[in-house]
Tab-separated table of C-alpha atoms and ligand atoms in Angstrom:
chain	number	residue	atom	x	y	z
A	1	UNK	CA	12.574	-10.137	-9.109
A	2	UNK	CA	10.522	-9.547	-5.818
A	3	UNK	CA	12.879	-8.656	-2.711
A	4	UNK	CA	10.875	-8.758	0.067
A	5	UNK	CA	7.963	-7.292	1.873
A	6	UNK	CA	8.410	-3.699	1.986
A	7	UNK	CA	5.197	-2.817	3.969
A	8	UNK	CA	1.657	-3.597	4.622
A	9	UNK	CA	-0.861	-0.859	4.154
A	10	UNK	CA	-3.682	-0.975	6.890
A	11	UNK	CA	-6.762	1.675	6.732
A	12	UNK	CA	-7.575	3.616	9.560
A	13	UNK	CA	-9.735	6.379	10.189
A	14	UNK	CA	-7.800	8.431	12.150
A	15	UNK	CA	-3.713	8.342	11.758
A	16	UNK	CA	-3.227	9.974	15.051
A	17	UNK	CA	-5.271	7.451	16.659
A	18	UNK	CA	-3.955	4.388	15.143
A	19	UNK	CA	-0.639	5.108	15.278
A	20	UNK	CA	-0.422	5.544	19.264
A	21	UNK	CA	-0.932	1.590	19.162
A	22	UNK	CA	2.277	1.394	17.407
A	23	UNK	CA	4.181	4.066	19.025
A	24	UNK	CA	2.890	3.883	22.780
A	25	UNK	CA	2.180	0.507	22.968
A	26	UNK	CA	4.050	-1.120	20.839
A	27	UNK	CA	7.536	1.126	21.322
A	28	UNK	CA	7.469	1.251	17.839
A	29	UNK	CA	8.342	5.010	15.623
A	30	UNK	CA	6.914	7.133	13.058
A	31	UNK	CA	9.460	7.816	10.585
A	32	UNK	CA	7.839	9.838	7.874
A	33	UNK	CA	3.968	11.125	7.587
A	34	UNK	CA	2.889	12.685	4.085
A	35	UNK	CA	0.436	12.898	2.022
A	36	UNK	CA	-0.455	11.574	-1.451
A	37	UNK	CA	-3.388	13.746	-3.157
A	38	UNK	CA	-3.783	11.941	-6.135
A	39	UNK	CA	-4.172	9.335	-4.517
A	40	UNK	CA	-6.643	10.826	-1.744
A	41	UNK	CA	-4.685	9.419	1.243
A	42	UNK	CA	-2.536	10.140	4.259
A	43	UNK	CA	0.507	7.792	5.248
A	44	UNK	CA	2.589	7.180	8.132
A	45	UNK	CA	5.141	4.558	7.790
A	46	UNK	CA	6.426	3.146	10.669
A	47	UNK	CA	9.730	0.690	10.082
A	48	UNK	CA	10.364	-2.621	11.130
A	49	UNK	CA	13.378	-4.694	10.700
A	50	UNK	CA	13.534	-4.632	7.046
A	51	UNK	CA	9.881	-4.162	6.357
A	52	UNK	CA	6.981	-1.049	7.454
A	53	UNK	CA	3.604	-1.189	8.387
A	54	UNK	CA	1.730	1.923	6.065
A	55	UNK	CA	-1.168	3.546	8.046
A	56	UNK	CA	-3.477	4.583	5.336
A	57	UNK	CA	-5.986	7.734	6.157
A	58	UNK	CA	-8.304	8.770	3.752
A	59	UNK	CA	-7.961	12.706	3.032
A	60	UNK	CA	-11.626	12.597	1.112
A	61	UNK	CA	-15.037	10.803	1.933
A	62	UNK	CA	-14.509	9.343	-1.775
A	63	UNK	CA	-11.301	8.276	-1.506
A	64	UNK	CA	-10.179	4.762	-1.998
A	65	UNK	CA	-9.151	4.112	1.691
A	66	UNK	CA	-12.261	5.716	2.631
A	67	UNK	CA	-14.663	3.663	0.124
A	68	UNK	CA	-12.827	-0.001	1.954
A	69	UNK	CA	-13.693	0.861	5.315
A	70	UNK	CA	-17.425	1.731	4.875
A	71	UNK	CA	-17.178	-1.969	3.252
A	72	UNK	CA	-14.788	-4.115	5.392
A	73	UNK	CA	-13.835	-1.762	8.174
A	74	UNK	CA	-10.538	-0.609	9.304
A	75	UNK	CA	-7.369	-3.376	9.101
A	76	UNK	CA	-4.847	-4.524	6.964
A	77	UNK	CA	-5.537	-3.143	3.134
A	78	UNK	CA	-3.065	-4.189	0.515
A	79	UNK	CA	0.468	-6.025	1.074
A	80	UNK	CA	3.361	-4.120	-0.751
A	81	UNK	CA	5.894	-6.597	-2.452
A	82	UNK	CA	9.517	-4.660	-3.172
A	83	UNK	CA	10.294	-5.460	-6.902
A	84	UNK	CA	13.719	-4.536	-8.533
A	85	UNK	CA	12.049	-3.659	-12.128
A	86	UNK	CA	8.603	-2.479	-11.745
A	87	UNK	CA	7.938	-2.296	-15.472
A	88	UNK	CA	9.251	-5.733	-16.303
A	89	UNK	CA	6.833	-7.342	-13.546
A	90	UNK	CA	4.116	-5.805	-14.419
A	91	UNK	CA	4.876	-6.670	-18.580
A	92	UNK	CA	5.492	-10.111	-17.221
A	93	UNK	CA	1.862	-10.518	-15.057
A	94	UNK	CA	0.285	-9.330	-18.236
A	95	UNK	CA	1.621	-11.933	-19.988
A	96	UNK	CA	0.104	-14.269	-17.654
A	97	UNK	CA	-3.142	-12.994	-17.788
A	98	UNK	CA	-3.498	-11.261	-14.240
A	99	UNK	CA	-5.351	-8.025	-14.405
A	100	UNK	CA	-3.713	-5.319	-12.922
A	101	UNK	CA	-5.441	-2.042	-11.233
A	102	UNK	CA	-2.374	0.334	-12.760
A	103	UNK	CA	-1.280	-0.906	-16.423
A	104	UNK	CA	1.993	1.073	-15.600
A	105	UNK	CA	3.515	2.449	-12.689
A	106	UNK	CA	2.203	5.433	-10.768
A	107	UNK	CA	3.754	7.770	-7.949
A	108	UNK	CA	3.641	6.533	-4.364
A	109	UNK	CA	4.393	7.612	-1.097
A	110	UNK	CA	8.012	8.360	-0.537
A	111	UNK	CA	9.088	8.824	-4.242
A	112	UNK	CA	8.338	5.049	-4.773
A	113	UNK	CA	7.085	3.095	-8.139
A	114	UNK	CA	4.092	1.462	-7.405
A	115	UNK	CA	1.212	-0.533	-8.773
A	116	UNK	CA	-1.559	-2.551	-8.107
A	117	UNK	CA	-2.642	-5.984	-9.326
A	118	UNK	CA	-5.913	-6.890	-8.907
A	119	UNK	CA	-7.326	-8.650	-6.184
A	120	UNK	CA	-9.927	-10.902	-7.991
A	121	UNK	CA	-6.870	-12.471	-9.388
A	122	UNK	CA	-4.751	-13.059	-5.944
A	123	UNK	CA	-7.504	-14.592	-3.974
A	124	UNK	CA	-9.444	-11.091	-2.398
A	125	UNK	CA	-5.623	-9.916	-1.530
A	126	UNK	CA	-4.614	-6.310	-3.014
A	127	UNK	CA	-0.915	-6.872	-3.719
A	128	UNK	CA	1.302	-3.458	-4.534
A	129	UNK	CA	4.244	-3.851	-6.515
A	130	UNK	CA	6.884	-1.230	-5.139
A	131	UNK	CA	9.820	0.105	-6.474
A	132	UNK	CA	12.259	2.407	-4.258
B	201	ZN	ZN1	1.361	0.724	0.055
């Protein structure tokens, strides 16, 4: 069953940049900032109400994050949808026929399930299954 929204992942170049808009500006906070090296990225989440916005920093010029803002420029990058079984959604969009990015669930920031489906199937939107 999907729950919610439990973030939207936006690529910046620079973390410490981007995220003064939320925190000085916005009166927003920074709750957690870590890095996933698999993955080639730096996070900061940043809650609100029952959702986060993900700032998404690439940690290599090859990187994923890094690779979609030489083509699209820095904004809003996938949309994380909070999923009670991970495994049984993605068995079930299989069935279906999407194509997904991760067959089975990898690692994500904050100890979290997570996988992509892909985005030629969802209309040019990069959805993220989580599960926390
Ligand atoms: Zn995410």
């Amino acid at each position: 069953m999907i729950q919610k929204i439990d973030h939207i992942g936006i690529a910046v170049k620079s973390i410490d940049e981007a995220m003064k808009i939320y925190t000085e500006i916005l009166g927003l906070k920074v709750t957690g900032i870590e890095t996933v090296e698999e993955q080639k990225v730096k996070t900061a989440f940043i809650p609100i109400g029952e959702s986060e916005i993900e700032l998404l920093e690439s940690t290599s010029p090859d990187g994923p994050i890094a690779k979609f803002i030489e083509k699209r420029g820095e904004g809003i990058q996938h949309i994380a949808l909070r999923v009670d079984n991970i495994e049984a959604k993605l068995k079930e969009l299989k069935e279906k026929g999407i194509r997904l990015i991760d067959e089975s669930p990898r690692l994500g920031a904050g100890g979290a399930k997570i996988a992509f489906i892909h985005p030629k199937d969802t209309k040019g939107v990069l959805i993220e299954l989580c599960e926390r």
